[in-house]
PDB file of C-alpha atoms and ligand atoms in Angstrom:
ATOM      1  CA  UNK C  24       0.000   0.000   0.000  1.00  0.00           C
ATOM      2  CA  UNK C  25       2.876   2.232  -0.892  1.00  0.00           C
ATOM      3  CA  UNK C  26       0.898   5.318  -1.874  1.00  0.00           C
ATOM      4  CA  UNK C  27      -2.089   5.098   0.481  1.00  0.00           C
ATOM      5  CA  UNK C  28      -1.793   6.978   3.768  1.00  0.00           C
ATOM      6  CA  UNK C  29      -3.953   6.381   6.822  1.00  0.00           C
ATOM      7  CA  UNK C  30      -5.506   9.558   8.205  1.00  0.00           C
ATOM      8  CA  UNK C  31      -5.141   9.039  11.947  1.00  0.00           C
ATOM      9  CA  UNK C  32      -7.688  11.744  12.744  1.00  0.00           C
ATOM     10  CA  UNK C  33     -10.384   9.626  11.073  1.00  0.00           C
ATOM     11  CA  UNK C  34      -9.185   5.988  11.046  1.00  0.00           C
ATOM     12  CA  UNK C  35      -8.687   3.787  14.133  1.00  0.00           C
ATOM     13  CA  UNK C  36     -10.818   6.293  16.012  1.00  0.00           C
ATOM     14  CA  UNK C  37     -11.752   3.728  18.684  1.00  0.00           C
ATOM     15  CA  UNK C  38      -8.076   3.565  19.753  1.00  0.00           C
ATOM     16  CA  UNK C  39      -6.129   6.206  21.683  1.00  0.00           C
ATOM     17  CA  UNK C  40      -4.286   8.450  19.236  1.00  0.00           C
ATOM     18  CA  UNK C  41      -0.872   7.126  20.250  1.00  0.00           C
ATOM     19  CA  UNK C  42      -1.959   3.544  19.434  1.00  0.00           C
ATOM     20  CA  UNK C  43      -3.132   4.412  15.919  1.00  0.00           C
ATOM     21  CA  UNK C  44       0.407   4.487  14.488  1.00  0.00           C
ATOM     22  CA  UNK C  45       1.044   0.812  15.263  1.00  0.00           C
ATOM     23  CA  UNK C  46      -2.475  -0.100  14.088  1.00  0.00           C
ATOM     24  CA  UNK C  47      -1.856   1.586  10.724  1.00  0.00           C
ATOM     25  CA  UNK C  48       1.506  -0.164  10.334  1.00  0.00           C
ATOM     26  CA  UNK C  49      -0.115  -3.536  11.157  1.00  0.00           C
ATOM     27  CA  UNK C  50      -2.623  -2.960   8.367  1.00  0.00           C
ATOM     28  CA  UNK C  51       0.244  -2.380   5.930  1.00  0.00           C
ATOM     29  CA  UNK C  52       0.317   1.407   5.682  1.00  0.00           C
ATOM     30  CA  UNK C  53       3.676   3.106   5.090  1.00  0.00           C
ATOM     31  CA  UNK C  54       2.431   6.680   5.441  1.00  0.00           C
ATOM     32  CA  UNK C  55       0.116   8.585   7.783  1.00  0.00           C
ATOM     33  CA  UNK C  56      -1.477  12.019   7.831  1.00  0.00           C
ATOM     34  CA  UNK C  57      -3.440  13.937  10.459  1.00  0.00           C
ATOM     35  CA  UNK C  58      -4.604  17.516  10.606  1.00  0.00           C
ATOM     36  CA  UNK C  59      -3.436  18.552  14.037  1.00  0.00           C
ATOM     37  CA  UNK C  60      -0.161  17.416  15.591  1.00  0.00           C
ATOM     38  CA  UNK C  61      -0.159  20.378  17.980  1.00  0.00           C
ATOM     39  CA  UNK C  62      -1.596  18.578  21.029  1.00  0.00           C
ATOM     40  CA  UNK C  63       1.667  16.603  21.342  1.00  0.00           C
ATOM     41  CA  UNK C  64       5.328  17.612  21.434  1.00  0.00           C
ATOM     42  CA  UNK C  65       6.830  17.002  17.992  1.00  0.00           C
ATOM     43  CA  UNK C  66       9.529  14.682  19.342  1.00  0.00           C
ATOM     44  CA  UNK C  67       6.865  12.359  20.819  1.00  0.00           C
ATOM     45  CA  UNK C  68       5.136  12.087  17.434  1.00  0.00           C
ATOM     46  CA  UNK C  69       8.479  11.554  15.703  1.00  0.00           C
ATOM     47  CA  UNK C  70       9.119   8.656  18.077  1.00  0.00           C
ATOM     48  CA  UNK C  71       5.721   7.068  17.264  1.00  0.00           C
ATOM     49  CA  UNK C  72       6.486   7.356  13.550  1.00  0.00           C
ATOM     50  CA  UNK C  73       9.908   5.841  13.927  1.00  0.00           C
ATOM     51  CA  UNK C  74       8.718   2.935  16.097  1.00  0.00           C
ATOM     52  CA  UNK C  75       5.974   2.069  13.615  1.00  0.00           C
ATOM     53  CA  UNK C  76       8.186   2.570  10.550  1.00  0.00           C
ATOM     54  CA  UNK C  77       5.860   5.213   9.089  1.00  0.00           C
ATOM     55  CA  UNK C  78       6.308   8.420   7.125  1.00  0.00           C
ATOM     56  CA  UNK C  79       4.346  11.539   8.002  1.00  0.00           C
ATOM     57  CA  UNK C  80       2.994  12.712   4.638  1.00  0.00           C
ATOM     58  CA  UNK C  81       0.762  15.674   5.600  1.00  0.00           C
ATOM     59  CA  UNK C  82      -0.149  17.981   8.469  1.00  0.00           C
ATOM     60  CA  UNK C  83      -2.357  21.096   8.546  1.00  0.00           C
ATOM     61  CA  UNK C  84      -1.656  24.571   9.786  1.00  0.00           C
ATOM     62  CA  UNK C  85      -3.429  25.158  13.118  1.00  0.00           C
ATOM     63  CA  UNK C  86      -7.137  25.962  13.018  1.00  0.00           C
ATOM     64  CA  UNK C  87      -6.341  29.267  14.743  1.00  0.00           C
ATOM     65  CA  UNK C  88      -4.708  30.838  17.780  1.00  0.00           C
ATOM     66  CA  UNK C  89      -1.771  33.180  18.180  1.00  0.00           C
ATOM     67  CA  UNK C  90      -0.069  31.218  20.967  1.00  0.00           C
ATOM     68  CA  UNK C  91       0.206  27.608  22.137  1.00  0.00           C
ATOM     69  CA  UNK C  92      -2.953  27.722  24.290  1.00  0.00           C
ATOM     70  CA  UNK C  93      -4.910  29.421  21.494  1.00  0.00           C
ATOM     71  CA  UNK C  94      -3.855  26.747  19.013  1.00  0.00           C
ATOM     72  CA  UNK C  95      -5.075  23.973  21.336  1.00  0.00           C
ATOM     73  CA  UNK C  96      -8.494  25.627  21.785  1.00  0.00           C
ATOM     74  CA  UNK C  97      -9.083  26.825  18.216  1.00  0.00           C
ATOM     75  CA  UNK C  98     -10.892  23.815  16.709  1.00  0.00           C
ATOM     76  CA  UNK C  99     -13.322  23.545  19.630  1.00  0.00           C
ATOM     77  CA  UNK C 100     -14.019  27.262  19.215  1.00  0.00           C
ATOM     78  CA  UNK C 101     -15.159  26.627  15.636  1.00  0.00           C
ATOM     79  CA  UNK C 102     -12.086  28.047  13.897  1.00  0.00           C
ATOM     80  CA  UNK C 103     -10.995  26.331  10.671  1.00  0.00           C
ATOM     81  CA  UNK C 104      -7.913  28.274   9.656  1.00  0.00           C
ATOM     82  CA  UNK C 105      -7.019  31.934   9.357  1.00  0.00           C
ATOM     83  CA  UNK C 106      -5.495  32.526   5.912  1.00  0.00           C
ATOM     84  CA  UNK C 107      -8.370  34.584   4.484  1.00  0.00           C
ATOM     85  CA  UNK C 108      -9.492  36.289   7.716  1.00  0.00           C
ATOM     86  CA  UNK C 109      -8.475  39.949   7.780  1.00  0.00           C
ATOM     87  CA  UNK C 110      -8.305  40.227  11.569  1.00  0.00           C
ATOM     88  CA  UNK C 111      -6.090  37.150  11.993  1.00  0.00           C
ATOM     89  CA  UNK C 112      -2.684  38.299  10.724  1.00  0.00           C
ATOM     90  CA  UNK C 113      -0.837  37.434  13.947  1.00  0.00           C
ATOM     91  CA  UNK C 114      -2.501  34.022  14.267  1.00  0.00           C
ATOM     92  CA  UNK C 115      -1.818  33.247  10.604  1.00  0.00           C
ATOM     93  CA  UNK C 116       1.907  33.952  10.895  1.00  0.00           C
ATOM     94  CA  UNK C 117       2.197  32.152  14.227  1.00  0.00           C
ATOM     95  CA  UNK C 118       0.377  29.136  12.750  1.00  0.00           C
ATOM     96  CA  UNK C 119       2.540  28.919   9.637  1.00  0.00           C
ATOM     97  CA  UNK C 120       5.749  29.163  11.659  1.00  0.00           C
ATOM     98  CA  UNK C 121       4.543  26.499  14.109  1.00  0.00           C
ATOM     99  CA  UNK C 122       3.476  24.192  11.274  1.00  0.00           C
ATOM    100  CA  UNK C 123       6.882  24.572   9.613  1.00  0.00           C
ATOM    101  CA  UNK C 124       8.616  23.640  12.889  1.00  0.00           C
ATOM    102  CA  UNK C 125       6.452  20.515  13.218  1.00  0.00           C
ATOM    103  CA  UNK C 126       6.946  19.599   9.566  1.00  0.00           C
ATOM    104  CA  UNK C 127      10.697  19.714   9.998  1.00  0.00           C
ATOM    105  CA  UNK C 128      10.625  17.668  13.219  1.00  0.00           C
ATOM    106  CA  UNK C 129       8.359  15.049  11.600  1.00  0.00           C
ATOM    107  CA  UNK C 130      10.194  15.105   8.241  1.00  0.00           C
ATOM    108  CA  UNK C 131       6.821  15.952   6.682  1.00  0.00           C
ATOM    109  CA  UNK C 132       7.030  17.445   3.172  1.00  0.00           C
ATOM    110  CA  UNK C 133       3.499  18.918   2.913  1.00  0.00           C
ATOM    111  CA  UNK C 134       1.341  21.321   4.933  1.00  0.00           C
ATOM    112  CA  UNK C 135      -2.307  22.051   4.200  1.00  0.00           C
ATOM    113  CA  UNK C 136      -2.858  25.769   4.853  1.00  0.00           C
ATOM    114  CA  UNK C 137      -6.398  26.098   6.170  1.00  0.00           C
ATOM    115  CA  UNK C 138      -8.239  29.085   4.706  1.00  0.00           C
ATOM    116  CA  UNK C 139     -10.855  29.829   7.384  1.00  0.00           C
ATOM    117  CA  UNK C 140     -14.607  30.118   7.767  1.00  0.00           C
ATOM    118  CA  UNK C 141     -16.205  33.412   6.844  1.00  0.00           C
ATOM    119  CA  UNK C 142     -18.243  34.973   9.660  1.00  0.00           C
ATOM    120  CA  UNK C 143     -20.398  38.076  10.014  1.00  0.00           C
ATOM    121  CA  UNK C 144     -17.495  39.695  11.892  1.00  0.00           C
ATOM    122  CA  UNK C 145     -14.811  38.707   9.363  1.00  0.00           C
ATOM    123  CA  UNK C 146     -16.094  37.835   5.905  1.00  0.00           C
ATOM    124  CA  UNK C 147     -12.675  36.872   4.519  1.00  0.00           C
ATOM    125  CA  UNK C 148     -10.791  38.686   1.810  1.00  0.00           C
ATOM    126  CA  UNK C 149      -9.252  37.236  -1.345  1.00  0.00           C
ATOM    127  CA  UNK C 150      -6.391  39.738  -1.592  1.00  0.00           C
ATOM    128  CA  UNK C 151      -5.442  39.054   2.015  1.00  0.00           C
ATOM    129  CA  UNK C 152      -5.566  35.314   1.332  1.00  0.00           C
ATOM    130  CA  UNK C 153      -3.315  35.556  -1.751  1.00  0.00           C
ATOM    131  CA  UNK C 154      -0.867  37.894  -0.050  1.00  0.00           C
ATOM    132  CA  UNK C 155      -0.546  35.613   2.984  1.00  0.00           C
ATOM    133  CA  UNK C 156      -0.151  32.493   0.864  1.00  0.00           C
ATOM    134  CA  UNK C 157       2.701  34.160  -1.021  1.00  0.00           C
ATOM    135  CA  UNK C 158       4.355  35.118   2.290  1.00  0.00           C
ATOM    136  CA  UNK C 159       3.936  31.586   3.660  1.00  0.00           C
ATOM    137  CA  UNK C 160       5.301  29.997   0.471  1.00  0.00           C
ATOM    138  CA  UNK C 161       8.446  32.101   0.756  1.00  0.00           C
ATOM    139  CA  UNK C 162       8.843  30.930   4.377  1.00  0.00           C
ATOM    140  CA  UNK C 163       8.315  27.307   3.333  1.00  0.00           C
ATOM    141  CA  UNK C 164      10.880  27.627   0.569  1.00  0.00           C
ATOM    142  CA  UNK C 165      13.468  29.435   2.643  1.00  0.00           C
ATOM    143  CA  UNK C 166      14.313  26.571   5.003  1.00  0.00           C
ATOM    144  CA  UNK C 167      17.130  24.996   3.035  1.00  0.00           C
ATOM    145  CA  UNK C 168      17.296  22.018   5.451  1.00  0.00           C
ATOM    146  CA  UNK C 169      13.635  21.113   5.023  1.00  0.00           C
ATOM    147  CA  UNK C 170      11.747  22.881   2.220  1.00  0.00           C
ATOM    148  CA  UNK C 171       8.006  22.193   2.344  1.00  0.00           C
ATOM    149  CA  UNK C 172       5.126  22.427  -0.144  1.00  0.00           C
ATOM    150  CA  UNK C 173       2.028  24.262   1.051  1.00  0.00           C
ATOM    151  CA  UNK C 174      -1.325  22.963  -0.132  1.00  0.00           C
ATOM    152  CA  UNK C 175      -4.770  24.459  -0.752  1.00  0.00           C
ATOM    153  CA  UNK C 176      -7.785  22.183  -0.241  1.00  0.00           C
ATOM    154  CA  UNK C 177     -11.360  22.974  -1.245  1.00  0.00           C
ATOM    155  CA  UNK C 178     -13.800  21.780   1.463  1.00  0.00           C
ATOM    156  CA  UNK C 179     -17.544  21.348   0.900  1.00  0.00           C
ATOM    157  CA  UNK C 180     -20.169  23.483   2.635  1.00  0.00           C
ATOM    158  CA  UNK C 181     -22.232  20.565   3.930  1.00  0.00           C
ATOM    159  CA  UNK C 182     -19.397  19.417   6.202  1.00  0.00           C
ATOM    160  CA  UNK C 183     -17.940  22.876   6.815  1.00  0.00           C
ATOM    161  CA  UNK C 184     -20.512  25.631   6.242  1.00  0.00           C
ATOM    162  CA  UNK C 185     -18.980  28.964   5.238  1.00  0.00           C
ATOM    163  CA  UNK C 186     -15.505  27.560   4.525  1.00  0.00           C
ATOM    164  CA  UNK C 187     -13.790  30.146   2.339  1.00  0.00           C
ATOM    165  CA  UNK C 188     -12.145  27.775  -0.131  1.00  0.00           C
ATOM    166  CA  UNK C 189     -14.815  25.415  -1.419  1.00  0.00           C
ATOM    167  CA  UNK C 190     -14.219  24.869  -5.147  1.00  0.00           C
ATOM    168  CA  UNK C 191     -11.301  23.409  -7.081  1.00  0.00           C
ATOM    169  CA  UNK C 192     -11.514  26.391  -9.437  1.00  0.00           C
ATOM    170  CA  UNK C 193     -10.889  28.829  -6.562  1.00  0.00           C
ATOM    171  CA  UNK C 194      -7.784  26.905  -5.489  1.00  0.00           C
ATOM    172  CA  UNK C 195      -6.472  26.595  -9.034  1.00  0.00           C
ATOM    173  CA  UNK C 196      -6.992  30.293  -9.815  1.00  0.00           C
ATOM    174  CA  UNK C 197      -5.140  31.296  -6.632  1.00  0.00           C
ATOM    175  CA  UNK C 198      -2.213  29.015  -7.483  1.00  0.00           C
ATOM    176  CA  UNK C 199      -1.970  30.391 -10.994  1.00  0.00           C
ATOM    177  CA  UNK C 200      -2.142  33.966  -9.766  1.00  0.00           C
ATOM    178  CA  UNK C 201       0.559  33.524  -7.113  1.00  0.00           C
ATOM    179  CA  UNK C 202       2.674  31.171  -9.221  1.00  0.00           C
ATOM    180  CA  UNK C 203       4.960  29.988  -6.428  1.00  0.00           C
ATOM    181  CA  UNK C 204       6.723  26.603  -6.743  1.00  0.00           C
ATOM    182  CA  UNK C 205       6.065  25.829  -3.060  1.00  0.00           C
ATOM    183  CA  UNK C 206       2.283  26.163  -3.410  1.00  0.00           C
ATOM    184  CA  UNK C 207       0.134  23.343  -4.804  1.00  0.00           C
ATOM    185  CA  UNK C 208      -3.310  21.777  -4.685  1.00  0.00           C
ATOM    186  CA  UNK C 209      -4.716  19.122  -2.344  1.00  0.00           C
ATOM    187  CA  UNK C 210      -7.680  17.494  -4.060  1.00  0.00           C
ATOM    188  CA  UNK C 211     -10.037  15.695  -1.697  1.00  0.00           C
ATOM    189  CA  UNK C 212     -12.247  13.567  -3.942  1.00  0.00           C
ATOM    190  CA  UNK C 213     -14.962  13.468  -1.269  1.00  0.00           C
ATOM    191  CA  UNK C 214     -15.281  17.273  -1.146  1.00  0.00           C
ATOM    192  CA  UNK C 215     -15.014  17.401  -4.929  1.00  0.00           C
ATOM    193  CA  UNK C 216     -17.892  14.978  -5.336  1.00  0.00           C
ATOM    194  CA  UNK C 217     -20.005  16.801  -2.745  1.00  0.00           C
ATOM    195  CA  UNK C 218     -19.478  20.282  -4.223  1.00  0.00           C
ATOM    196  CA  UNK C 219     -18.864  19.849  -7.938  1.00  0.00           C
ATOM    197  CA  UNK C 220     -20.627  16.471  -8.295  1.00  0.00           C
ATOM    198  CA  UNK C 221     -18.025  14.886 -10.549  1.00  0.00           C
ATOM    199  CA  UNK C 222     -14.673  14.140  -8.966  1.00  0.00           C
ATOM    200  CA  UNK C 223     -13.396  12.303 -12.041  1.00  0.00           C
ATOM    201  CA  UNK C 224     -14.010  15.261 -14.356  1.00  0.00           C
ATOM    202  CA  UNK C 225     -12.388  17.584 -11.826  1.00  0.00           C
ATOM    203  CA  UNK C 226      -9.321  15.365 -11.619  1.00  0.00           C
ATOM    204  CA  UNK C 227      -9.071  15.235 -15.407  1.00  0.00           C
ATOM    205  CA  UNK C 228      -9.401  19.012 -15.580  1.00  0.00           C
ATOM    206  CA  UNK C 229      -6.571  19.771 -13.161  1.00  0.00           C
ATOM    207  CA  UNK C 230      -4.232  16.766 -13.533  1.00  0.00           C
ATOM    208  CA  UNK C 231      -2.376  18.142 -16.586  1.00  0.00           C
ATOM    209  CA  UNK C 232      -1.218  21.165 -14.575  1.00  0.00           C
ATOM    210  CA  UNK C 233       0.720  18.799 -12.213  1.00  0.00           C
ATOM    211  CA  UNK C 234      -0.385  21.157  -9.448  1.00  0.00           C
ATOM    212  CA  UNK C 235      -2.292  18.437  -7.570  1.00  0.00           C
ATOM    213  CA  UNK C 236       0.277  17.175  -5.091  1.00  0.00           C
ATOM    214  CA  UNK C 237      -1.902  15.433  -2.536  1.00  0.00           C
ATOM    215  CA  UNK C 238      -5.160  13.474  -2.825  1.00  0.00           C
ATOM    216  CA  UNK C 239      -7.665  12.381  -0.185  1.00  0.00           C
ATOM    217  CA  UNK C 240     -10.522   9.939  -0.654  1.00  0.00           C
ATOM    218  CA  UNK C 241     -13.834   8.932   0.958  1.00  0.00           C
ATOM    219  CA  UNK C 242     -17.177   7.673  -0.292  1.00  0.00           C
ATOM    220  CA  UNK C 243     -19.773  10.324  -1.068  1.00  0.00           C
ATOM    221  CA  UNK C 244     -22.198  11.076   0.381  1.00  0.00           C
ATOM    222  CA  UNK C 245     -21.629   9.814   3.918  1.00  0.00           C
ATOM    223  CA  UNK C 246     -17.837  10.051   4.123  1.00  0.00           C
ATOM    224  CA  UNK C 247     -17.392   6.316   4.708  1.00  0.00           C
ATOM    225  CA  UNK C 248     -15.188   3.879   2.771  1.00  0.00           C
ATOM    226  CA  UNK C 249     -14.748   4.894  -0.905  1.00  0.00           C
ATOM    227  CA  UNK C 250     -16.866   1.944  -2.106  1.00  0.00           C
ATOM    228  CA  UNK C 251     -19.879   3.154  -0.101  1.00  0.00           C
ATOM    229  CA  UNK C 252     -21.857   5.710  -2.120  1.00  0.00           C
ATOM    230  CA  UNK C 253     -21.502   7.225  -5.577  1.00  0.00           C
ATOM    231  CA  UNK C 254     -17.813   8.116  -5.796  1.00  0.00           C
ATOM    232  CA  UNK C 255     -16.313   6.464  -8.927  1.00  0.00           C
ATOM    233  CA  UNK C 256     -13.349   5.351  -6.845  1.00  0.00           C
ATOM    234  CA  UNK C 257     -12.076   2.622  -9.164  1.00  0.00           C
ATOM    235  CA  UNK C 258     -12.106   4.929 -12.197  1.00  0.00           C
ATOM    236  CA  UNK C 259     -10.382   7.590 -10.113  1.00  0.00           C
ATOM    237  CA  UNK C 260      -7.567   5.258  -9.051  1.00  0.00           C
ATOM    238  CA  UNK C 261      -7.096   4.141 -12.668  1.00  0.00           C
ATOM    239  CA  UNK C 262      -7.021   7.804 -13.726  1.00  0.00           C
ATOM    240  CA  UNK C 263      -4.313   8.537 -11.131  1.00  0.00           C
ATOM    241  CA  UNK C 264      -2.218   5.718 -12.620  1.00  0.00           C
ATOM    242  CA  UNK C 265      -2.829   6.910 -16.174  1.00  0.00           C
ATOM    243  CA  UNK C 266      -1.649  10.380 -15.196  1.00  0.00           C
ATOM    244  CA  UNK C 267       1.374   8.889 -13.383  1.00  0.00           C
ATOM    245  CA  UNK C 268       0.319  10.780 -10.234  1.00  0.00           C
ATOM    246  CA  UNK C 269       3.392  10.471  -8.021  1.00  0.00           C
ATOM    247  CA  UNK C 270       1.873  11.478  -4.672  1.00  0.00           C
ATOM    248  CA  UNK C 271      -0.034   9.959  -1.769  1.00  0.00           C
ATOM    249  CA  UNK C 272      -3.733   9.206  -1.414  1.00  0.00           C
ATOM    250  CA  UNK C 273      -4.925   9.865   2.133  1.00  0.00           C
ATOM    251  CA  UNK C 274      -7.779   7.721   3.468  1.00  0.00           C
ATOM    252  CA  UNK C 275      -9.855  10.395   5.175  1.00  0.00           C
ATOM    253  CA  UNK C 276     -13.151   8.754   6.073  1.00  0.00           C
ATOM    254  CA  UNK C 277     -15.229   7.446   8.965  1.00  0.00           C
ATOM    255  CA  UNK C 278     -15.220   3.628   8.722  1.00  0.00           C
ATOM    256  CA  UNK C 279     -18.670   2.075   8.787  1.00  0.00           C
ATOM    257  CA  UNK C 280     -17.554  -0.550  11.323  1.00  0.00           C
ATOM    258  CA  UNK C 281     -13.850  -0.859  12.115  1.00  0.00           C
ATOM    259  CA  UNK C 282     -10.991   0.512  10.030  1.00  0.00           C
ATOM    260  CA  UNK C 283      -9.442  -2.891   9.411  1.00  0.00           C
ATOM    261  CA  UNK C 284     -12.742  -4.540   8.469  1.00  0.00           C
ATOM    262  CA  UNK C 285     -13.425  -1.707   6.028  1.00  0.00           C
ATOM    263  CA  UNK C 286     -10.168  -2.024   4.072  1.00  0.00           C
ATOM    264  CA  UNK C 287     -11.596  -4.630   1.656  1.00  0.00           C
ATOM    265  CA  UNK C 288     -11.828  -2.082  -1.195  1.00  0.00           C
ATOM    266  CA  UNK C 289      -8.091  -1.444  -0.846  1.00  0.00           C
ATOM    267  CA  UNK C 290      -7.023  -5.071  -0.369  1.00  0.00           C
ATOM    268  CA  UNK C 291      -8.798  -6.052  -3.586  1.00  0.00           C
ATOM    269  CA  UNK C 292      -6.354  -3.829  -5.458  1.00  0.00           C
ATOM    270  CA  UNK C 293      -3.585  -6.316  -4.509  1.00  0.00           C
ATOM    271  CA  UNK C 294      -1.034  -3.642  -3.712  1.00  0.00           C
TER     272      UNK C 294
HETATM  273  O1  LIG F 312     -11.683  18.072   6.209  1.00  0.00           O
HETATM  274  C1  LIG F 312     -10.851  17.726   5.375  1.00  0.00           C
HETATM  275  O2  LIG F 312     -11.183  17.219   4.306  1.00  0.00           O
HETATM  276  C2  LIG F 312      -9.420  17.884   5.612  1.00  0.00           C
HETATM  277  O3  LIG F 312      -8.644  17.450   4.819  1.00  0.00           O
HETATM  278  C3  LIG F 312      -8.927  18.511   6.832  1.00  0.00           C
HETATM  279  O4  LIG F 312      -7.575  18.800   6.687  1.00  0.00           O
HETATM  280  C4  LIG F 312      -9.596  19.731   7.294  1.00  0.00           C
HETATM  281  O5  LIG F 312      -9.661  19.604   8.650  1.00  0.00           O
HETATM  282 MG1   MG F 313      -9.595  16.470   3.184  1.00  0.00          MG
END
């Protein structure tokens, strides 16, 4: 299962977080991703990765907060990133710098930069978003020991109402406008299917640009295993092969029963 990564925020959810690394390795995964490493010291997570023989393939910037306590509370407070929120300059910069520190400690090459949810108090601003992404990309590029690629992910409004970045077209236009080699696209086929209705067509539209550098997958609707629902998951995996997609596919779904029992769709691929 060389290119499939277990999302430890979603999979093995019945186990304590620390135990999910070994569980993923036992199921044959070589890579893991999770949105928020910030509840644990980076060296503790690095130890879990090393003991389980896993690579960290993706983390997110914090959901919000301009200091350590703020970062820990942000998700529960309903924050989902700060990049487009005008009033959140300090939190945005703090979050990017913290994410870069964690990425280096975990040898993680990709960071998803969360855009934020528009509110009545802060509606979000495209120019602010683009300007901050350009600043963050320069930061990500400037660490010669561990350069990182920053990713933009469109998230659907059923799961995350008001999320600023919700279409592939928005992400693609921003990337073209900024044109920075350390900025790329994270295409989550579940969100794609929920918002645009045709994940395969979206993949075919954006694949030639080579800007899609991380993929996530779940069945739609429902966000269970890819073979539950209408997602054309087999055609999508064939299309990734045809395009020689070199990256990871993160399994970001809520298993219907247990994670291991629900891996039949993957095992049948004989990887
Ligand atoms: O919700 C998703 O989809 C993600 O990939 C997360 O990173 C956002 O929390
Ligand atoms: Mg996702």
